[in-house]
Each structure stands twice: as structure tokens, then as C-alpha cells.
Amino acid sequence: MLNFQYYMPTRLIFGPDTLNALADTPHLPRGSKAMVVIGESGVMIRLGYLSRVQGMLAAQDVQTIVFDKIRPNPESDSVDEAAAICREQGVDFVVGLGGGSTIDAAKAIALMARNPGRLWDYMRSGTGGGQTPEHPALPIVAIPTTAGTGTEADPWLVVSKSGSKTGEKIGWGDDSTFPHLSIVDPKLMLSLPPKQTAYTGMDAFFHACEAYLATCRQPASDMLALEAVHLIAHTLPEAVANGDNLEARTVMAWASTAAGLCESYSSCISQHSLEHALSAHHPDMPHGAGLAMISKAYFGFLAAKGEERLGDLALAMGDTLAEELTEDVPGVAFLDALDALIQAVGLGDEKLSDYGVTRAEIPALAETALTTMGALFDITPVSMSMDDVIAIFEAAYE
């Protein structure tokens, strides 16, 4: 029986050149001061994106301050530092400009700007304090420059605990951390290098796959997930090979946003738990790379358990005719299509050991996955024990 909720409060402005709408949109949050959050690499400055955003906000009589200390895997200390500045400076709303990590950090900063204590006081697993925020987050404006996380269309933020010896990288979100406004301009993604295009594109792909398999799925997430899987399978190789192809970038931008909507209507499953453990222990590992490296072992486990909906994903990828899918092979068809996609986007040779992962740490990785992001195992369509998670990591390592 169908039983679900549907809630999406974010206003999306989508399409090439839509960043220009920032200068006159009536949908900007109320206020006269904004914090613009960018990554520590300085890319947003070098490309001129930061100055454009500041100029257009100025046209709306909004003063800006910039916080530029966000790492590719954002850490809680930076969030707490930026939130304190927001409180001191009387910031009215927060703008996340950049990739998913930057926008996730902006969400966390917006939450902590209106609540006491430290971010980790509110995390609901691991060593988090499990507190409930007293106040909603400041309004958030999301301006993604990558097609991957879909965080412009969901309430979720993922942050690593600073100085954590247990490797905690945990997701959090509530209704107030949905962006108030998201501007998705594919032209901002033209400058993304091929590897980063592949990493972020595979992240979006797995968001859609996992949302389609999650036991909390619903009709809206199913439709959007199959749409995103189809578009990414047919477009990501072109976006990687020819980054200046605006049509491919636009398709990938929509696929990423669609997959982000899936995370609002459904959820990721335990593949993300496993990857969060990897990139928490090895923060130089791009999230999409980690997902790709464990994907064949992870989905191979689901296929061996008879997960039939893998066949639907294979059909969406367009590599198998429906009449060729017997009851015995839907998982195999998906695994073959998945391997072909990973090879086509240039990630076939990446290994966990390239990022410093050792076989000896696999039990600790499994423990982290189950304890810090254990809730995602509850909505995974097959049960997984500690031994199963270890076996998946082992298979991915080989």
C-alpha cells in the first residue's frame, strides 16, 4: 500500500544564464546582509563567480561577507567558526556557492547561526549529542557549480567531525535546511575538469540508484530516479570527454537536481554509509570516487540477494532489452551496464589503495559505516551484517 509524504519547499531557477536572475529575483530571502560560503581552493574567485554573485546581491542592496575555509570534505570546526561570524555580524541569510561540500557547509552554517553550541551537539549518531535545534536555520541560497550532489534540492548536509579519531562523517537535515532558493546554471559547470565531472556525475548516478532501491521510496522518487539514471548513463561520458558541451552540461545539471529531489522524496541507502566511512578516514578521497570504487562489490551483493529492481535500473541505462531480462539475470545486467559506465567516464582504473586505504583497516571501516550512518542500513532492501559489510569492502579492495 502507498504511504508517503511529499514536501519540497525550495524554489528552483534552472537553465543556462539563470545566475543573472540573482540580480533582480523577487524570491531572494529578506535581509540586507549575506554570508557567501566558498571552498578553500579559491576556484570561485579565480573564475570570477564570487565577484558576480557579490555584484548581483549588491544590486539587491545586500551586503556580503565571505567565508572561504571549506574543504572538499567539510569539517565541523569550520562550520562552527563561520556560524559565530554570522551571529556577530548579523547575517540574514547564507549563500552556498560551489560544489556539494560548500553548499552542505552553508546549510550547516545557517543552522548553527541561529542555535547555541556546536554542530556536533545536534548530530543524531556516532558521538553526536542528538539535541534538537531550538530554532530553524537562516534562509539558504544554493548556487551549485557541479552536477553531482543534488544538495540544491534536498535538506541534507554531510559534515565530518574535526579531529575525529573514529572517522565520523555524518548526514543531518530538517525542513529548515532545504534551500530557500536554488539557482542551477549549467554554464557555471563548463569549467569543471574531466575527473571532477566524472566523480560528481557518478555521485548523482548513485543517489538515483539508491533512492530507487530504498524501502522508503515513493512514486515521485521512482520516476525521477529512473529519469536521472537514464540521462546520466547516456550523457555523463560526453560531459567528461567534452566539458564545453553546454547541452550535455545542462542534461547533467538536471539529472543531478532530479537525483537530489530523490533524496528528498526517498533516500540513499547503505552504499553511502560505506563511502562516508571511506572518505571520513581518507578525506582526500572524492566522494564520487569512493562510491564508484565500492559500487560493483556493493551492488553485486544486492544482486546475489536477488534484488529485482536492479533490472529496472539496467533498463533505464538502455543497455538491455526487457525481453532479455530473465528472473535470473536482472542484477547481472545492471552490473554489466554499471561497469561499462565506470569505464566510459575514465574511472575504471581507480583503486582504494590509491587513496591510502589498507586491507587491515577494513574492519574499522565497516564499524564506522554501521555506527555513524547505521540508519541507512534500515532502509536498504536487503539486510547486511558486519561480516557482509566487511566482505563488500574486501571485494572492492581486490
mmCIF file of C-alpha atoms in Angstrom:
data_model
loop_
_atom_site.group_PDB
_atom_site.id
_atom_site.type_symbol
_atom_site.label_atom_id
_atom_site.label_comp_id
_atom_site.label_asym_id
_atom_site.label_seq_id
_atom_site.Cartn_x
_atom_site.Cartn_y
_atom_site.Cartn_z
ATOM 1 C CA MET A 1 0.000 0.000 0.000
ATOM 2 C CA LEU A 2 1.245 3.510 -0.802
ATOM 3 C CA ASN A 3 2.094 5.556 2.265
ATOM 4 C CA PHE A 4 4.315 8.616 1.881
ATOM 5 C CA GLN A 5 4.810 12.356 2.335
ATOM 6 C CA TYR A 6 5.748 14.822 -0.390
ATOM 7 C CA TYR A 7 7.369 18.109 0.624
ATOM 8 C CA MET A 8 9.635 20.310 -1.492
ATOM 9 C CA PRO A 9 9.773 23.968 -0.382
ATOM 10 C CA THR A 10 12.779 25.018 -2.496
ATOM 11 C CA ARG A 11 12.257 27.401 -5.406
ATOM 12 C CA LEU A 12 14.440 26.203 -8.300
ATOM 13 C CA ILE A 13 15.564 28.554 -11.044
ATOM 14 C CA PHE A 14 17.129 26.314 -13.699
ATOM 15 C CA GLY A 15 18.887 26.832 -17.012
ATOM 16 C CA PRO A 16 21.861 28.474 -18.753
ATOM 17 C CA ASP A 17 22.448 32.078 -17.677
ATOM 18 C CA THR A 18 19.966 31.856 -14.799
ATOM 19 C CA LEU A 19 22.631 33.105 -12.387
ATOM 20 C CA ASN A 20 21.767 36.544 -13.789
ATOM 21 C CA ALA A 21 18.364 36.236 -12.100
ATOM 22 C CA LEU A 22 20.093 36.765 -8.770
ATOM 23 C CA ALA A 23 20.287 40.483 -9.526
ATOM 24 C CA ASP A 24 16.530 41.031 -9.696
ATOM 25 C CA THR A 25 14.657 37.965 -8.481
ATOM 26 C CA PRO A 26 11.901 38.831 -6.011
ATOM 27 C CA HIS A 27 12.465 35.454 -4.352
ATOM 28 C CA LEU A 28 15.693 36.320 -2.559
ATOM 29 C CA PRO A 29 15.404 35.847 1.218
ATOM 30 C CA ARG A 30 14.641 39.004 3.144
ATOM 31 C CA GLY A 31 17.609 40.800 4.654
ATOM 32 C CA SER A 32 20.446 43.194 3.948
ATOM 33 C CA LYS A 33 23.480 41.064 4.797
ATOM 34 C CA ALA A 34 24.537 37.640 3.498
ATOM 35 C CA MET A 35 27.472 35.330 4.087
ATOM 36 C CA VAL A 36 28.762 33.788 0.855
ATOM 37 C CA VAL A 37 30.397 30.425 1.561
ATOM 38 C CA ILE A 38 33.046 29.164 -0.886
ATOM 39 C CA GLY A 39 35.735 26.477 -0.894
ATOM 40 C CA GLU A 40 39.283 26.999 0.293
ATOM 41 C CA SER A 41 40.750 26.289 -3.167
ATOM 42 C CA GLY A 42 39.948 29.778 -4.437
ATOM 43 C CA VAL A 43 38.398 28.460 -7.663
ATOM 44 C CA MET A 44 35.262 30.573 -7.227
ATOM 45 C CA ILE A 45 37.465 33.657 -7.017
ATOM 46 C CA ARG A 46 39.671 32.758 -9.992
ATOM 47 C CA LEU A 47 36.681 32.005 -12.228
ATOM 48 C CA GLY A 48 35.012 35.273 -11.271
ATOM 49 C CA TYR A 49 31.924 33.554 -9.897
ATOM 50 C CA LEU A 50 32.279 35.090 -6.437
ATOM 51 C CA SER A 51 32.509 38.647 -7.740
ATOM 52 C CA ARG A 52 29.491 38.067 -9.983
ATOM 53 C CA VAL A 53 27.414 36.815 -7.067
ATOM 54 C CA GLN A 54 28.519 39.672 -4.832
ATOM 55 C CA GLY A 55 27.748 42.210 -7.540
ATOM 56 C CA MET A 56 24.262 40.866 -8.151
ATOM 57 C CA LEU A 57 23.489 40.740 -4.445
ATOM 58 C CA ALA A 58 24.704 44.324 -4.170
ATOM 59 C CA ALA A 59 22.200 45.213 -6.901
ATOM 60 C CA GLN A 60 19.551 43.973 -4.481
ATOM 61 C CA ASP A 61 21.035 46.110 -1.658
ATOM 62 C CA VAL A 62 22.535 43.080 0.072
ATOM 63 C CA GLN A 63 25.939 43.489 1.703
ATOM 64 C CA THR A 64 28.135 40.363 1.659
ATOM 65 C CA ILE A 65 30.880 38.823 3.752
ATOM 66 C CA VAL A 66 32.821 35.810 2.516
ATOM 67 C CA PHE A 67 33.831 32.637 4.327
ATOM 68 C CA ASP A 68 36.430 30.703 2.331
ATOM 69 C CA LYS A 69 37.655 27.875 4.566
ATOM 70 C CA ILE A 70 35.527 24.946 3.341
ATOM 71 C CA ARG A 71 37.439 21.791 2.474
ATOM 72 C CA PRO A 72 36.266 19.169 -0.078
ATOM 73 C CA ASN A 73 35.051 17.114 2.890
ATOM 74 C CA PRO A 74 33.786 19.954 5.146
ATOM 75 C CA GLU A 75 34.648 19.791 8.835
ATOM 76 C CA SER A 76 32.640 20.806 11.865
ATOM 77 C CA ASP A 77 35.141 23.332 13.250
ATOM 78 C CA SER A 78 34.841 25.440 10.081
ATOM 79 C CA VAL A 79 31.052 25.343 10.363
ATOM 80 C CA ASP A 80 31.183 26.488 13.986
ATOM 81 C CA GLU A 81 33.652 29.270 13.140
ATOM 82 C CA ALA A 82 31.535 30.595 10.277
ATOM 83 C CA ALA A 83 28.335 30.391 12.325
ATOM 84 C CA ALA A 84 29.927 32.510 15.058
ATOM 85 C CA ILE A 85 30.806 35.146 12.457
ATOM 86 C CA CYS A 86 27.203 35.111 11.206
ATOM 87 C CA ARG A 87 25.944 35.784 14.723
ATOM 88 C CA GLU A 88 28.485 38.534 15.353
ATOM 89 C CA GLN A 89 27.873 40.249 12.009
ATOM 90 C CA GLY A 90 24.081 39.967 11.992
ATOM 91 C CA VAL A 91 23.891 37.868 8.819
ATOM 92 C CA ASP A 92 20.363 37.444 7.457
ATOM 93 C CA PHE A 93 20.906 34.549 5.047
ATOM 94 C CA VAL A 94 23.651 32.260 3.776
ATOM 95 C CA VAL A 95 24.686 31.633 0.161
ATOM 96 C CA GLY A 96 26.487 28.415 -0.757
ATOM 97 C CA LEU A 97 28.498 28.893 -3.969
ATOM 98 C CA GLY A 98 30.409 25.904 -5.332
ATOM 99 C CA GLY A 99 30.240 22.141 -5.161
ATOM 100 C CA GLY A 100 28.153 20.000 -2.882
ATOM 101 C CA SER A 101 30.563 20.233 0.033
ATOM 102 C CA THR A 102 30.338 24.022 0.030
ATOM 103 C CA ILE A 103 26.546 24.059 -0.115
ATOM 104 C CA ASP A 104 26.342 21.377 2.595
ATOM 105 C CA ALA A 105 28.585 23.534 4.769
ATOM 106 C CA ALA A 106 26.415 26.583 4.043
ATOM 107 C CA LYS A 107 23.369 24.658 5.273
ATOM 108 C CA ALA A 108 25.169 23.680 8.469
ATOM 109 C CA ILE A 109 26.396 27.247 8.994
ATOM 110 C CA ALA A 110 22.861 28.578 8.520
ATOM 111 C CA LEU A 111 21.579 26.136 11.142
ATOM 112 C CA MET A 112 24.249 26.948 13.705
ATOM 113 C CA ALA A 113 23.964 30.701 13.131
ATOM 114 C CA ARG A 114 20.622 30.536 14.930
ATOM 115 C CA ASN A 115 21.353 27.852 17.531
ATOM 116 C CA PRO A 116 23.695 27.601 20.532
ATOM 117 C CA GLY A 117 26.578 25.213 20.992
ATOM 118 C CA ARG A 118 28.474 23.339 18.313
ATOM 119 C CA LEU A 119 27.265 21.471 15.233
ATOM 120 C CA TRP A 120 28.164 18.087 16.700
ATOM 121 C CA ASP A 121 25.772 18.686 19.596
ATOM 122 C CA TYR A 122 22.955 18.104 17.097
ATOM 123 C CA MET A 123 24.254 15.085 15.196
ATOM 124 C CA ARG A 124 21.976 12.104 15.746
ATOM 125 C CA SER A 125 24.501 9.261 15.575
ATOM 126 C CA GLY A 126 28.111 8.467 16.382
ATOM 127 C CA THR A 127 29.401 10.757 19.126
ATOM 128 C CA GLY A 128 26.794 13.393 18.270
ATOM 129 C CA GLY A 129 24.790 14.922 21.099
ATOM 130 C CA GLY A 130 21.433 14.189 19.484
ATOM 131 C CA GLN A 131 19.991 17.554 20.507
ATOM 132 C CA THR A 132 17.048 19.077 18.646
ATOM 133 C CA PRO A 133 17.688 22.621 17.399
ATOM 134 C CA GLU A 134 15.569 25.256 19.115
ATOM 135 C CA HIS A 135 15.440 27.479 16.041
ATOM 136 C CA PRO A 136 15.228 26.902 12.283
ATOM 137 C CA ALA A 137 18.228 27.646 10.074
ATOM 138 C CA LEU A 138 18.759 31.002 8.441
ATOM 139 C CA PRO A 139 17.440 31.032 4.847
ATOM 140 C CA ILE A 140 19.818 29.362 2.384
ATOM 141 C CA VAL A 141 20.563 30.189 -1.249
ATOM 142 C CA ALA A 142 22.285 27.371 -3.159
ATOM 143 C CA ILE A 143 24.286 28.020 -6.334
ATOM 144 C CA PRO A 144 25.900 24.735 -7.444
ATOM 145 C CA THR A 145 28.874 24.710 -9.803
ATOM 146 C CA THR A 146 28.979 20.910 -10.134
ATOM 147 C CA ALA A 147 26.407 18.338 -11.248
ATOM 148 C CA GLY A 148 26.596 15.721 -8.551
ATOM 149 C CA THR A 149 25.291 16.031 -5.051
ATOM 150 C CA GLY A 150 21.828 17.410 -5.737
ATOM 151 C CA THR A 151 22.086 19.266 -2.432
ATOM 152 C CA GLU A 152 20.339 22.212 -4.088
ATOM 153 C CA ALA A 153 17.131 20.153 -3.986
ATOM 154 C CA ASP A 154 17.244 18.439 -0.610
ATOM 155 C CA PRO A 155 17.646 19.316 3.084
ATOM 156 C CA TRP A 156 20.690 17.136 3.724
ATOM 157 C CA LEU A 157 24.138 18.239 4.786
ATOM 158 C CA VAL A 158 27.143 15.989 5.326
ATOM 159 C CA VAL A 159 29.973 17.119 7.603
ATOM 160 C CA SER A 160 32.987 15.376 9.136
ATOM 161 C CA LYS A 161 33.817 15.805 12.819
ATOM 162 C CA SER A 162 37.012 17.800 13.183
ATOM 163 C CA GLY A 163 39.803 15.852 14.829
ATOM 164 C CA SER A 164 37.752 12.676 14.990
ATOM 165 C CA LYS A 165 39.835 9.559 15.522
ATOM 166 C CA THR A 166 36.818 7.409 14.713
ATOM 167 C CA GLY A 167 36.332 8.878 11.244
ATOM 168 C CA GLU A 168 32.879 10.354 11.648
ATOM 169 C CA LYS A 169 31.224 11.798 8.532
ATOM 170 C CA ILE A 170 27.516 12.109 9.172
ATOM 171 C CA GLY A 171 24.461 13.465 7.417
ATOM 172 C CA TRP A 172 21.875 15.726 9.031
ATOM 173 C CA GLY A 173 18.888 17.753 7.884
ATOM 174 C CA ASP A 174 15.453 19.079 8.757
ATOM 175 C CA ASP A 175 12.802 21.105 6.971
ATOM 176 C CA SER A 176 14.657 24.358 7.636
ATOM 177 C CA THR A 177 17.791 23.222 5.792
ATOM 178 C CA PHE A 178 16.028 22.935 2.459
ATOM 179 C CA PRO A 179 17.404 25.842 0.403
ATOM 180 C CA HIS A 180 15.022 28.765 0.195
ATOM 181 C CA LEU A 181 16.242 29.392 -3.356
ATOM 182 C CA SER A 182 18.451 27.348 -5.685
ATOM 183 C CA ILE A 183 19.861 28.706 -8.923
ATOM 184 C CA VAL A 184 21.118 25.909 -11.180
ATOM 185 C CA ASP A 185 23.041 27.452 -14.077
ATOM 186 C CA PRO A 186 24.805 24.808 -16.221
ATOM 187 C CA LYS A 187 27.167 27.456 -17.594
ATOM 188 C CA LEU A 188 28.835 27.547 -14.171
ATOM 189 C CA MET A 189 29.729 23.870 -14.701
ATOM 190 C CA LEU A 190 31.545 24.288 -18.029
ATOM 191 C CA SER A 191 34.857 24.854 -16.251
ATOM 192 C CA LEU A 192 34.719 21.633 -14.219
ATOM 193 C CA PRO A 193 37.687 19.363 -15.131
ATOM 194 C CA PRO A 194 37.026 15.871 -16.560
ATOM 195 C CA LYS A 195 37.869 13.908 -13.403
ATOM 196 C CA GLN A 196 35.673 16.086 -11.214
ATOM 197 C CA THR A 197 32.917 15.840 -13.816
ATOM 198 C CA ALA A 198 33.148 12.053 -13.602
ATOM 199 C CA TYR A 199 33.281 11.952 -9.799
ATOM 200 C CA THR A 200 30.309 14.266 -9.313
ATOM 201 C CA GLY A 201 28.311 12.659 -12.098
ATOM 202 C CA MET A 202 28.726 9.207 -10.577
ATOM 203 C CA ASP A 203 27.639 10.622 -7.215
ATOM 204 C CA ALA A 204 24.372 11.762 -8.814
ATOM 205 C CA PHE A 205 24.007 8.386 -10.523
ATOM 206 C CA PHE A 206 24.248 6.512 -7.236
ATOM 207 C CA HIS A 207 21.869 8.908 -5.494
ATOM 208 C CA ALA A 208 19.272 7.941 -8.081
ATOM 209 C CA CYS A 209 20.048 4.210 -7.956
ATOM 210 C CA GLU A 210 19.926 4.082 -4.187
ATOM 211 C CA ALA A 211 16.724 6.126 -3.990
ATOM 212 C CA TYR A 212 15.068 3.704 -6.412
ATOM 213 C CA LEU A 213 16.065 0.735 -4.249
ATOM 214 C CA ALA A 214 15.340 2.269 -0.825
ATOM 215 C CA THR A 215 12.411 0.776 1.038
ATOM 216 C CA CYS A 216 11.102 4.313 1.762
ATOM 217 C CA ARG A 217 10.719 5.062 -1.961
ATOM 218 C CA GLN A 218 7.531 6.556 -3.409
ATOM 219 C CA PRO A 219 6.090 7.181 -6.907
ATOM 220 C CA ALA A 220 7.696 10.614 -7.347
ATOM 221 C CA SER A 221 11.154 9.349 -6.396
ATOM 222 C CA ASP A 222 10.802 6.305 -8.660
ATOM 223 C CA MET A 223 10.042 8.460 -11.699
ATOM 224 C CA LEU A 224 12.823 10.931 -11.027
ATOM 225 C CA ALA A 225 15.340 8.198 -10.200
ATOM 226 C CA LEU A 226 14.793 6.329 -13.456
ATOM 227 C CA GLU A 227 14.959 9.653 -15.343
ATOM 228 C CA ALA A 228 18.276 10.543 -13.705
ATOM 229 C CA VAL A 229 19.773 7.074 -14.237
ATOM 230 C CA HIS A 230 18.802 7.161 -17.915
ATOM 231 C CA LEU A 231 20.157 10.660 -18.512
ATOM 232 C CA ILE A 232 23.428 10.117 -16.669
ATOM 233 C CA ALA A 233 24.152 6.803 -18.384
ATOM 234 C CA HIS A 234 23.691 8.437 -21.775
ATOM 235 C CA THR A 235 25.231 11.860 -21.090
ATOM 236 C CA LEU A 236 27.998 11.665 -18.489
ATOM 237 C CA PRO A 237 30.608 10.162 -20.862
ATOM 238 C CA GLU A 238 30.053 13.080 -23.252
ATOM 239 C CA ALA A 239 30.256 15.650 -20.447
ATOM 240 C CA VAL A 240 33.551 14.111 -19.320
ATOM 241 C CA ALA A 241 35.003 13.964 -22.832
ATOM 242 C CA ASN A 242 33.750 17.378 -23.986
ATOM 243 C CA GLY A 243 33.308 19.642 -20.998
ATOM 244 C CA ASP A 244 32.359 22.648 -23.135
ATOM 245 C CA ASN A 245 29.263 20.870 -24.476
ATOM 246 C CA LEU A 246 26.555 23.041 -22.894
ATOM 247 C CA GLU A 247 23.763 20.650 -23.839
ATOM 248 C CA ALA A 248 25.496 17.789 -22.024
ATOM 249 C CA ARG A 249 26.197 20.019 -19.032
ATOM 250 C CA THR A 250 22.539 21.086 -18.933
ATOM 251 C CA VAL A 251 21.305 17.498 -19.048
ATOM 252 C CA MET A 252 23.721 16.543 -16.274
ATOM 253 C CA ALA A 253 22.656 19.539 -14.189
ATOM 254 C CA TRP A 254 19.024 18.442 -14.405
ATOM 255 C CA ALA A 255 19.927 14.806 -13.703
ATOM 256 C CA SER A 256 21.808 15.876 -10.584
ATOM 257 C CA THR A 257 18.907 18.034 -9.407
ATOM 258 C CA ALA A 258 16.442 15.228 -10.147
ATOM 259 C CA ALA A 259 18.574 12.844 -8.105
ATOM 260 C CA GLY A 260 18.649 15.435 -5.327
ATOM 261 C CA LEU A 261 14.876 15.532 -5.362
ATOM 262 C CA CYS A 262 15.002 11.761 -4.976
ATOM 263 C CA GLU A 263 16.941 12.245 -1.759
ATOM 264 C CA SER A 264 14.081 14.410 -0.503
ATOM 265 C CA TYR A 265 11.302 12.029 -1.537
ATOM 266 C CA SER A 266 13.196 8.784 -0.871
ATOM 267 C CA SER A 267 16.734 8.314 0.491
ATOM 268 C CA CYS A 268 20.176 6.994 -0.136
ATOM 269 C CA ILE A 269 20.862 3.526 1.252
ATOM 270 C CA SER A 270 23.870 1.883 2.841
ATOM 271 C CA GLN A 271 26.224 2.337 -0.124
ATOM 272 C CA HIS A 272 26.542 5.890 1.145
ATOM 273 C CA SER A 273 27.217 4.630 4.668
ATOM 274 C CA LEU A 274 30.163 2.632 3.372
ATOM 275 C CA GLU A 275 31.528 5.526 1.352
ATOM 276 C CA HIS A 276 31.182 8.026 4.181
ATOM 277 C CA ALA A 277 33.378 5.755 6.261
ATOM 278 C CA LEU A 278 35.983 5.697 3.488
ATOM 279 C CA SER A 279 36.175 9.441 2.895
ATOM 280 C CA ALA A 280 35.953 10.225 6.610
ATOM 281 C CA HIS A 281 39.052 8.126 7.251
ATOM 282 C CA HIS A 282 40.650 9.336 3.994
ATOM 283 C CA PRO A 283 39.434 12.918 3.435
ATOM 284 C CA ASP A 284 41.401 13.351 0.213
ATOM 285 C CA MET A 285 39.147 10.769 -1.436
ATOM 286 C CA PRO A 286 36.465 12.407 -3.613
ATOM 287 C CA HIS A 287 33.025 11.179 -2.585
ATOM 288 C CA GLY A 288 32.102 10.101 -6.112
ATOM 289 C CA ALA A 289 35.363 8.206 -6.484
ATOM 290 C CA GLY A 290 34.692 6.271 -3.298
ATOM 291 C CA LEU A 291 31.179 5.399 -4.437
ATOM 292 C CA ALA A 292 32.424 4.203 -7.818
ATOM 293 C CA MET A 293 35.197 2.067 -6.314
ATOM 294 C CA ILE A 294 32.858 0.166 -3.992
ATOM 295 C CA SER A 295 29.858 0.096 -6.321
ATOM 296 C CA LYS A 296 30.403 -3.179 -8.159
ATOM 297 C CA ALA A 297 31.048 -5.070 -4.928
ATOM 298 C CA TYR A 298 28.095 -3.386 -3.203
ATOM 299 C CA PHE A 299 25.537 -3.898 -5.958
ATOM 300 C CA GLY A 300 26.976 -7.340 -6.602
ATOM 301 C CA PHE A 301 25.963 -8.189 -3.034
ATOM 302 C CA LEU A 302 22.439 -6.904 -3.678
ATOM 303 C CA ALA A 303 22.264 -8.858 -6.932
ATOM 304 C CA ALA A 304 23.338 -12.052 -5.175
ATOM 305 C CA LYS A 305 20.494 -11.481 -2.710
ATOM 306 C CA GLY A 306 18.028 -11.336 -5.600
ATOM 307 C CA GLU A 307 17.196 -7.609 -5.654
ATOM 308 C CA GLU A 308 14.860 -7.497 -8.654
ATOM 309 C CA ARG A 309 14.668 -3.721 -9.038
ATOM 310 C CA LEU A 310 18.239 -3.751 -10.315
ATOM 311 C CA GLY A 311 16.684 -4.928 -13.576
ATOM 312 C CA ASP A 312 14.679 -1.714 -13.837
ATOM 313 C CA LEU A 313 17.895 0.274 -13.418
ATOM 314 C CA ALA A 314 19.538 -1.774 -16.173
ATOM 315 C CA LEU A 315 16.629 -0.974 -18.486
ATOM 316 C CA ALA A 316 16.861 2.728 -17.617
ATOM 317 C CA MET A 317 20.528 2.676 -18.574
ATOM 318 C CA GLY A 318 19.470 1.433 -22.009
ATOM 319 C CA ASP A 319 21.898 -1.436 -22.275
ATOM 320 C CA THR A 320 19.435 -4.308 -22.058
ATOM 321 C CA LEU A 321 16.113 -5.087 -23.738
ATOM 322 C CA ALA A 322 13.255 -6.020 -21.444
ATOM 323 C CA GLU A 323 12.807 -9.414 -23.105
ATOM 324 C CA GLU A 324 16.431 -10.235 -22.313
ATOM 325 C CA LEU A 325 15.892 -9.806 -18.584
ATOM 326 C CA THR A 326 15.002 -13.168 -17.132
ATOM 327 C CA GLU A 327 14.398 -13.707 -13.442
ATOM 328 C CA ASP A 328 17.963 -14.942 -13.123
ATOM 329 C CA VAL A 329 19.859 -12.003 -14.587
ATOM 330 C CA PRO A 330 18.456 -8.532 -13.714
ATOM 331 C CA GLY A 331 21.309 -7.903 -11.287
ATOM 332 C CA VAL A 332 23.894 -9.141 -13.761
ATOM 333 C CA ALA A 333 22.547 -6.835 -16.471
ATOM 334 C CA PHE A 334 22.850 -3.843 -14.158
ATOM 335 C CA LEU A 335 26.355 -4.793 -13.054
ATOM 336 C CA ASP A 336 27.461 -5.070 -16.681
ATOM 337 C CA ALA A 337 25.955 -1.681 -17.521
ATOM 338 C CA LEU A 338 27.490 -0.145 -14.394
ATOM 339 C CA ASP A 339 30.947 -1.448 -15.274
ATOM 340 C CA ALA A 340 30.607 -0.066 -18.803
ATOM 341 C CA LEU A 341 29.647 3.377 -17.464
ATOM 342 C CA ILE A 342 32.537 3.482 -14.995
ATOM 343 C CA GLN A 343 34.943 2.577 -17.793
ATOM 344 C CA ALA A 344 33.402 5.129 -20.166
ATOM 345 C CA VAL A 345 33.944 8.013 -17.735
ATOM 346 C CA GLY A 346 37.560 7.063 -17.056
ATOM 347 C CA LEU A 347 37.266 5.710 -13.510
ATOM 348 C CA GLY A 348 37.873 2.034 -14.253
ATOM 349 C CA ASP A 349 41.469 2.009 -13.036
ATOM 350 C CA GLU A 350 40.941 3.729 -9.682
ATOM 351 C CA LYS A 351 41.704 1.628 -6.593
ATOM 352 C CA LEU A 352 41.082 2.130 -2.907
ATOM 353 C CA SER A 353 44.787 1.750 -2.254
ATOM 354 C CA ASP A 354 45.396 4.844 -4.432
ATOM 355 C CA TYR A 355 43.908 6.875 -1.566
ATOM 356 C CA GLY A 356 45.807 5.151 1.215
ATOM 357 C CA VAL A 357 43.175 2.577 2.183
ATOM 358 C CA THR A 358 44.728 -0.623 3.545
ATOM 359 C CA ARG A 359 43.182 -4.040 3.875
ATOM 360 C CA ALA A 360 43.992 -4.037 7.585
ATOM 361 C CA GLU A 361 41.614 -1.132 8.266
ATOM 362 C CA ILE A 362 38.581 -2.749 6.623
ATOM 363 C CA PRO A 363 37.011 -3.949 9.925
ATOM 364 C CA ALA A 364 37.300 -0.411 11.303
ATOM 365 C CA LEU A 365 35.712 0.988 8.150
ATOM 366 C CA ALA A 366 32.826 -1.444 8.486
ATOM 367 C CA GLU A 367 32.353 -0.484 12.134
ATOM 368 C CA THR A 368 32.294 3.202 11.212
ATOM 369 C CA ALA A 369 29.761 2.615 8.438
ATOM 370 C CA LEU A 370 27.400 0.757 10.750
ATOM 371 C CA THR A 371 27.682 3.082 13.743
ATOM 372 C CA THR A 372 27.806 6.568 12.197
ATOM 373 C CA MET A 373 25.374 6.074 9.299
ATOM 374 C CA GLY A 374 23.550 2.984 10.519
ATOM 375 C CA ALA A 375 20.094 4.380 9.780
ATOM 376 C CA LEU A 376 20.644 3.898 6.054
ATOM 377 C CA PHE A 377 21.005 0.153 6.590
ATOM 378 C CA ASP A 378 17.437 0.122 7.920
ATOM 379 C CA ILE A 379 16.048 1.246 4.545
ATOM 380 C CA THR A 380 18.346 -0.924 2.418
ATOM 381 C CA PRO A 381 16.294 -3.614 0.646
ATOM 382 C CA VAL A 382 18.430 -6.484 1.956
ATOM 383 C CA SER A 383 19.840 -6.981 5.437
ATOM 384 C CA MET A 384 23.576 -6.564 5.985
ATOM 385 C CA SER A 385 25.587 -7.836 8.907
ATOM 386 C CA MET A 386 29.015 -6.653 9.972
ATOM 387 C CA ASP A 387 30.505 -9.641 8.160
ATOM 388 C CA ASP A 388 28.619 -8.677 4.995
ATOM 389 C CA VAL A 389 29.944 -5.119 5.102
ATOM 390 C CA ILE A 390 33.484 -6.388 5.643
ATOM 391 C CA ALA A 391 33.055 -8.766 2.688
ATOM 392 C CA ILE A 392 31.888 -5.911 0.449
ATOM 393 C CA PHE A 393 34.920 -3.801 1.375
ATOM 394 C CA GLU A 394 37.166 -6.827 0.811
ATOM 395 C CA ALA A 395 35.683 -7.444 -2.637
ATOM 396 C CA ALA A 396 36.049 -3.774 -3.552
ATOM 397 C CA TYR A 397 39.682 -3.784 -2.430
ATOM 398 C CA GLU A 398 40.705 -6.611 -4.706
#
